[in-house]
XYZ file of C-alpha atoms in Angstrom:
430
model
C 103.787 111.402 61.144
C 102.488 108.478 62.949
C 105.298 106.419 63.133
C 107.596 109.681 63.962
C 105.422 109.756 67.237
C 104.586 106.047 67.725
C 108.296 104.614 67.166
C 110.070 107.187 69.681
C 107.464 106.952 72.129
C 107.439 102.935 71.942
C 110.918 102.875 72.610
C 110.414 104.835 75.268
C 107.668 103.248 77.396
C 109.159 100.226 76.790
C 111.995 101.368 79.453
C 109.582 101.711 82.231
C 109.534 97.861 82.600
C 113.424 97.408 82.108
C 113.202 100.082 85.365
C 111.091 97.633 87.361
C 113.228 94.632 86.878
C 116.383 96.848 87.433
C 114.869 98.145 91.062
C 113.718 94.359 92.099
C 117.001 92.755 90.679
C 118.568 95.474 93.038
C 116.953 94.253 95.646
C 116.442 90.926 95.336
C 120.420 90.708 95.712
C 120.309 92.101 99.358
C 119.522 88.754 100.582
C 116.303 89.594 102.735
C 112.603 88.653 100.882
C 110.948 90.684 103.223
C 113.024 93.884 101.644
C 111.580 92.337 98.043
C 108.227 91.845 99.545
C 108.137 95.329 100.795
C 109.435 97.090 97.366
C 106.401 94.961 95.455
C 103.689 96.470 98.127
C 104.972 99.833 97.541
C 105.312 99.636 94.088
C 101.950 98.731 93.601
C 100.355 101.301 96.315
C 102.899 103.846 94.352
C 100.884 103.003 91.221
C 97.548 102.815 91.899
C 98.094 106.623 93.274
C 100.377 107.667 90.394
C 97.757 106.194 87.704
C 95.336 108.219 89.088
C 96.798 111.221 87.790
C 97.887 110.558 84.341
C 95.215 112.745 83.203
C 97.316 115.610 83.922
C 99.424 113.710 80.347
C 96.708 112.823 78.370
C 94.901 116.251 78.779
C 97.180 118.324 77.990
C 98.779 116.074 75.209
C 94.940 117.179 73.795
C 94.677 120.485 74.386
C 97.680 121.929 73.179
C 97.395 119.660 70.308
C 94.631 121.133 69.283
C 95.822 124.730 70.211
C 98.626 123.666 67.264
C 95.775 122.837 64.860
C 94.575 126.157 65.203
C 98.072 127.818 64.986
C 97.793 129.555 68.412
C 101.012 128.947 70.479
C 100.370 131.102 73.366
C 97.743 129.043 74.273
C 99.850 125.925 73.835
C 102.028 127.530 76.246
C 98.696 128.746 78.880
C 97.761 124.997 78.601
C 101.230 123.505 79.934
C 101.997 126.349 82.403
C 98.233 125.395 83.936
C 98.955 121.876 84.202
C 102.293 122.535 85.790
C 100.352 124.669 87.786
C 97.496 121.524 89.112
C 100.701 118.977 89.495
C 102.708 121.257 91.555
C 99.356 121.626 93.828
C 98.847 117.943 93.398
C 102.030 116.521 94.172
C 102.389 118.694 97.610
C 99.216 116.798 98.317
C 100.637 113.295 97.346
C 103.182 114.405 100.281
C 100.807 115.814 102.863
C 98.504 112.623 102.431
C 100.830 109.767 101.822
C 101.323 108.838 105.802
C 97.391 108.058 105.872
C 97.966 106.316 102.014
C 100.663 104.319 103.923
C 98.420 103.513 106.076
C 95.163 102.429 104.161
C 96.691 100.928 102.039
C 99.422 98.464 104.242
C 96.082 97.216 105.778
C 94.164 96.281 102.682
C 97.575 94.523 101.527
C 97.295 92.883 104.577
C 101.189 93.787 104.951
C 102.410 93.039 108.039
C 105.991 93.044 109.797
C 109.049 93.839 108.327
C 107.393 93.949 104.958
C 104.889 96.588 106.195
C 108.324 97.946 107.654
C 110.168 97.885 104.269
C 107.269 99.266 102.522
C 107.179 102.139 104.964
C 110.280 102.852 104.152
C 110.840 103.178 100.338
C 107.009 104.973 99.761
C 107.665 107.849 102.405
C 111.336 108.195 99.944
C 109.550 107.924 97.254
C 106.615 110.066 97.780
C 108.899 113.128 97.917
C 108.903 113.092 94.627
C 105.285 113.688 94.013
C 105.463 117.158 92.397
C 108.421 116.451 90.132
C 106.624 113.536 88.826
C 103.214 114.787 88.341
C 104.846 117.838 86.560
C 106.671 115.041 84.521
C 103.227 114.027 83.342
C 102.818 117.918 82.177
C 106.249 118.328 80.201
C 105.257 115.016 78.547
C 101.687 116.029 77.850
C 103.343 119.539 76.084
C 105.987 117.782 74.431
C 103.370 114.674 72.577
C 100.738 117.770 72.152
C 102.957 118.694 69.975
C 104.474 115.980 68.028
C 107.755 115.798 69.550
C 108.397 112.036 70.102
C 112.238 112.006 70.101
C 111.820 114.571 72.720
C 109.611 112.612 74.852
C 112.121 109.441 74.124
C 114.964 111.795 75.184
C 113.308 112.328 78.122
C 111.938 109.152 79.361
C 115.670 107.868 78.946
C 117.329 110.608 81.463
C 114.256 109.653 83.708
C 114.631 106.219 83.706
C 118.135 105.784 83.075
C 119.140 107.664 85.518
C 116.885 106.000 88.031
C 118.559 102.877 86.646
C 121.813 103.931 87.236
C 121.840 105.225 90.390
C 119.618 102.522 92.066
C 122.700 100.161 91.267
C 125.071 102.639 92.418
C 123.296 103.998 95.516
C 121.277 100.621 96.427
C 124.373 98.039 96.064
C 127.861 99.499 95.335
C 127.271 102.159 98.023
C 124.723 99.747 100.465
C 122.272 102.206 100.879
C 120.075 98.830 100.076
C 115.925 99.897 99.937
C 116.391 103.490 100.709
C 119.068 103.854 97.947
C 116.799 102.265 95.225
C 113.926 104.806 96.631
C 115.996 107.909 97.272
C 117.721 107.247 93.097
C 113.814 107.408 91.825
C 113.591 111.079 93.880
C 116.627 111.834 92.009
C 116.121 110.255 89.066
C 112.416 112.265 88.615
C 114.075 115.940 89.456
C 116.613 115.791 86.879
C 113.396 115.076 84.260
C 112.001 117.476 85.197
C 114.516 119.919 85.063
C 115.851 118.929 81.966
C 112.208 118.766 80.542
C 111.687 122.608 81.768
C 114.446 123.694 80.376
C 113.768 122.019 76.978
C 109.945 123.490 76.771
C 111.545 126.745 78.004
C 113.868 126.812 75.415
C 111.086 125.850 72.821
C 108.890 128.738 73.885
C 108.266 131.274 71.333
C 108.644 134.271 73.854
C 106.699 136.674 71.302
C 103.998 134.605 71.998
C 104.251 133.950 75.049
C 100.833 133.787 77.421
C 100.118 136.453 80.178
C 99.271 135.634 83.465
C 95.697 136.749 83.020
C 95.455 133.653 80.144
C 96.932 131.139 81.975
C 94.796 131.787 85.082
C 91.854 131.939 82.766
C 88.615 130.637 84.738
C 86.592 129.030 81.878
C 89.982 127.620 80.595
C 90.933 125.861 83.647
C 87.199 124.468 84.379
C 87.675 122.496 81.154
C 90.893 121.406 81.793
C 89.580 120.812 85.035
C 86.473 118.997 83.702
C 88.833 116.682 81.412
C 90.574 115.497 84.064
C 87.986 114.609 85.924
C 86.763 112.550 83.796
C 90.073 110.859 82.298
C 90.404 109.838 86.299
C 87.277 107.564 86.316
C 87.898 106.162 83.170
C 91.369 105.330 84.937
C 89.765 103.970 87.648
C 87.512 101.884 86.150
C 90.576 100.221 83.475
C 91.868 99.848 87.473
C 89.007 98.427 88.721
C 88.770 96.256 85.666
C 91.865 94.277 86.514
C 91.716 94.283 90.277
C 88.450 92.727 89.677
C 90.006 89.671 87.424
C 92.135 89.289 90.284
C 89.712 88.833 92.790
C 88.231 86.356 91.020
C 91.014 84.305 89.836
C 92.262 84.140 93.431
C 89.235 81.737 93.874
C 90.916 79.481 91.737
C 93.982 78.878 93.798
C 96.974 79.547 93.708
C 98.490 77.646 90.510
C 95.163 79.417 88.569
C 96.734 82.653 90.360
C 99.964 82.473 89.448
C 99.359 81.511 86.073
C 96.859 84.064 85.261
C 100.061 86.594 86.657
C 102.351 85.527 84.223
C 99.924 85.558 81.140
C 98.829 88.689 82.351
C 102.276 90.027 81.772
C 101.418 89.153 77.475
C 98.866 91.896 77.727
C 100.771 94.745 79.347
C 103.883 93.966 76.648
C 101.731 94.436 73.993
C 100.391 97.650 76.251
C 103.497 99.199 76.170
C 103.587 99.206 72.200
C 100.303 99.808 71.593
C 100.653 103.080 74.119
C 103.132 104.528 70.887
C 100.636 103.967 68.300
C 98.217 105.643 71.034
C 100.351 108.679 71.603
C 100.528 109.006 67.682
C 96.320 109.288 67.691
C 96.561 111.721 70.316
C 98.659 113.960 68.820
C 97.152 113.766 65.453
C 93.461 113.781 65.693
C 93.281 116.813 68.278
C 95.810 118.547 65.615
C 92.893 118.301 62.920
C 89.894 118.939 65.762
C 92.022 121.997 66.209
C 92.164 123.183 62.410
C 89.178 121.693 62.133
C 90.440 119.597 59.325
C 88.258 116.557 58.602
C 90.344 114.449 55.682
C 93.346 114.825 58.510
C 91.245 113.523 61.096
C 90.061 110.490 59.485
C 93.491 109.434 57.746
C 95.110 109.985 61.213
C 92.405 107.280 62.375
C 92.527 104.833 59.831
C 96.625 105.033 59.691
C 96.986 104.648 63.358
C 94.358 101.629 63.460
C 96.047 100.063 60.627
C 99.176 100.052 62.365
C 98.022 99.369 65.677
C 96.101 96.099 64.297
C 99.309 95.278 62.172
C 101.705 94.696 65.689
C 98.880 93.631 67.678
C 98.416 90.751 65.197
C 102.046 90.058 65.034
C 102.179 89.915 69.001
C 99.314 87.706 69.467
C 100.768 85.336 66.681
C 104.277 85.558 68.594
C 102.754 84.664 71.609
C 100.752 81.776 70.435
C 104.101 79.911 68.589
C 106.100 80.624 71.048
C 103.968 81.215 74.315
C 104.947 78.327 75.926
C 108.698 78.693 75.806
C 108.227 82.487 77.130
C 105.756 80.740 80.318
C 109.080 78.340 80.911
C 110.917 81.227 81.442
C 109.049 83.014 83.945
C 108.538 79.912 85.667
C 110.254 76.974 86.828
C 106.688 75.320 88.341
C 105.722 72.516 86.411
C 102.395 72.737 87.649
C 101.913 76.482 86.703
C 103.359 76.108 83.430
C 100.791 73.714 82.429
C 98.093 75.620 84.120
C 99.209 78.467 82.176
C 99.369 76.535 79.029
C 96.069 75.769 79.123
C 94.956 79.490 78.969
C 97.236 81.006 76.796
C 95.332 80.833 73.714
C 93.608 83.532 75.257
C 96.109 85.178 76.912
C 97.395 85.681 72.970
C 94.587 86.984 72.109
C 94.002 90.077 74.124
C 96.252 92.115 72.039
C 93.965 91.953 69.091
C 91.007 92.509 71.412
C 92.437 95.396 72.915
C 94.255 97.095 69.969
C 90.944 99.015 69.200
C 90.902 100.357 72.643
C 94.494 101.772 72.896
C 93.894 103.629 69.022
C 90.075 104.962 70.365
C 91.390 105.689 73.597
C 93.892 107.938 71.659
C 91.723 109.577 68.992
C 89.153 110.655 71.707
C 91.984 112.324 74.182
C 93.443 114.031 71.042
C 89.853 115.052 70.264
C 88.882 115.655 73.647
C 85.936 113.664 74.083
C 86.431 112.452 78.005
C 82.937 112.137 78.173
C 82.154 109.364 75.755
C 85.776 107.676 76.998
C 84.101 107.677 80.602
C 80.931 106.324 79.410
C 82.238 103.804 77.610
C 84.682 102.275 79.809
C 82.117 102.367 82.626
C 79.705 100.499 80.410
C 82.108 97.711 79.318
C 83.181 97.720 83.095
C 79.456 96.841 84.041
C 79.694 94.241 80.758
C 83.107 92.699 81.904
C 81.809 92.135 85.340
C 78.251 90.497 84.617
C 80.157 88.225 82.055
C 83.011 87.085 84.540
C 80.575 86.238 86.997
C 78.292 83.951 84.932
C 80.870 82.613 82.643
C 83.367 81.217 84.902
C 80.628 79.902 86.853
C 80.120 77.663 83.156
C 83.950 77.642 82.265
C 86.277 77.957 85.764
C 89.190 80.335 84.709
C 88.733 80.016 80.661
C 85.699 82.258 81.101
C 87.453 84.785 83.234
C 89.758 84.704 80.628
C 86.954 84.990 78.148
C 85.450 87.805 79.722
C 88.347 90.123 79.731
C 88.454 90.141 76.051
C 84.921 90.799 75.713
C 85.545 93.532 77.646
C 88.859 95.345 75.953
C 87.006 94.239 72.978
C 84.070 96.271 73.651
C 86.040 99.605 74.961
C 87.265 100.017 71.733
C 83.522 98.739 69.497
C 81.710 101.191 71.681
C 83.735 104.027 71.498
C 83.982 103.219 67.565
C 80.681 103.119 67.287
C 79.992 106.470 68.667
C 82.964 108.066 66.901
C 81.077 108.748 63.238
C 78.552 111.065 65.675
C 81.068 113.068 67.360
C 82.886 113.473 64.219
C 80.348 114.889 62.067
C 79.080 116.914 65.350
C 83.025 118.423 65.377
C 83.211 118.914 61.957
C 80.118 118.639 59.804
C 78.408 116.131 58.012
C 80.307 114.750 55.216
């Protein structure tokens, strides 16, 4: 069951960086550096806003899995409709707030002239996809909550595959350039949303369809919003940690900053497939909580942690052996290559240091223990900031990477430390 969920979702998550590479390649072939710079800035701003709404996926997964564990198909459907309603409202608010967000974002990034114009063009078009894009979060959350990893892979492939094909068609072949790439994303999100709604609607058990009164139940909506708020704060804290890492790295000069940017990709690559096993932990832990069956919960934790560490260990070993060659493929600047090689060990270690955080996040999301996730993230962030300031004064950029590894490990270890108490509270002492 772990592999049936994790493997398809790992493949699905890996299509995301492929999409970014294709969009960059399409715009890069237009022969205008300002367009490429505008795309990069707009993508960062868009991701910053949409990461905030990732709670629509995670909270939905946990609540649906628990309803499934309780054998309550009516509540499964009600959770989905509540999340879909929130995503529609949030998407319209994003569209309305886009001009303000764009102005603030461009000012913060220091973008001017043609780069700012290109970023504005792309973001104003892509923002139109917000309702569909956020609805896709709710759809994916429902699908994963029911353990339908293959369906999740299919829907992500439809969205990203459509986006890739249309980016090439509209951006290059038909000559719409940056605007074509932006419209490709809008069309892809709408296509994916339509496909997802069709698949889910066909799988709904009509005999257990929820009444409108149950869907808009005040207590249920407040619980969903409470989960969403905790997970949103946790996501903001995580973004803050990586922004802080970049900010401190900037102080060491352009060469070190470039080296850190290259090495951070090692952790990001590991994160894409570790997320697959975290997703399995979400569904299986949530189902066990709903069924109030402790043996299934314990086994889900053990298996997802085992597979997570196995893959993380492989990743760390791979980058320790082949990391220099990978760095060489990513940059032709000898100074950056040498600088990145100096910190390769710590960058490779991030997969092992961070794997427990991924798996514990999955368990706690599935169990909807969102307050603990929020609190342990904030505690780990505070530790990271204090350590990074102190260790960079002693060891420079080396100290920054050490601090990052400690931060990643602290997130997982703090959640693991409180897991027995939370488990006993949910199931009773063993």
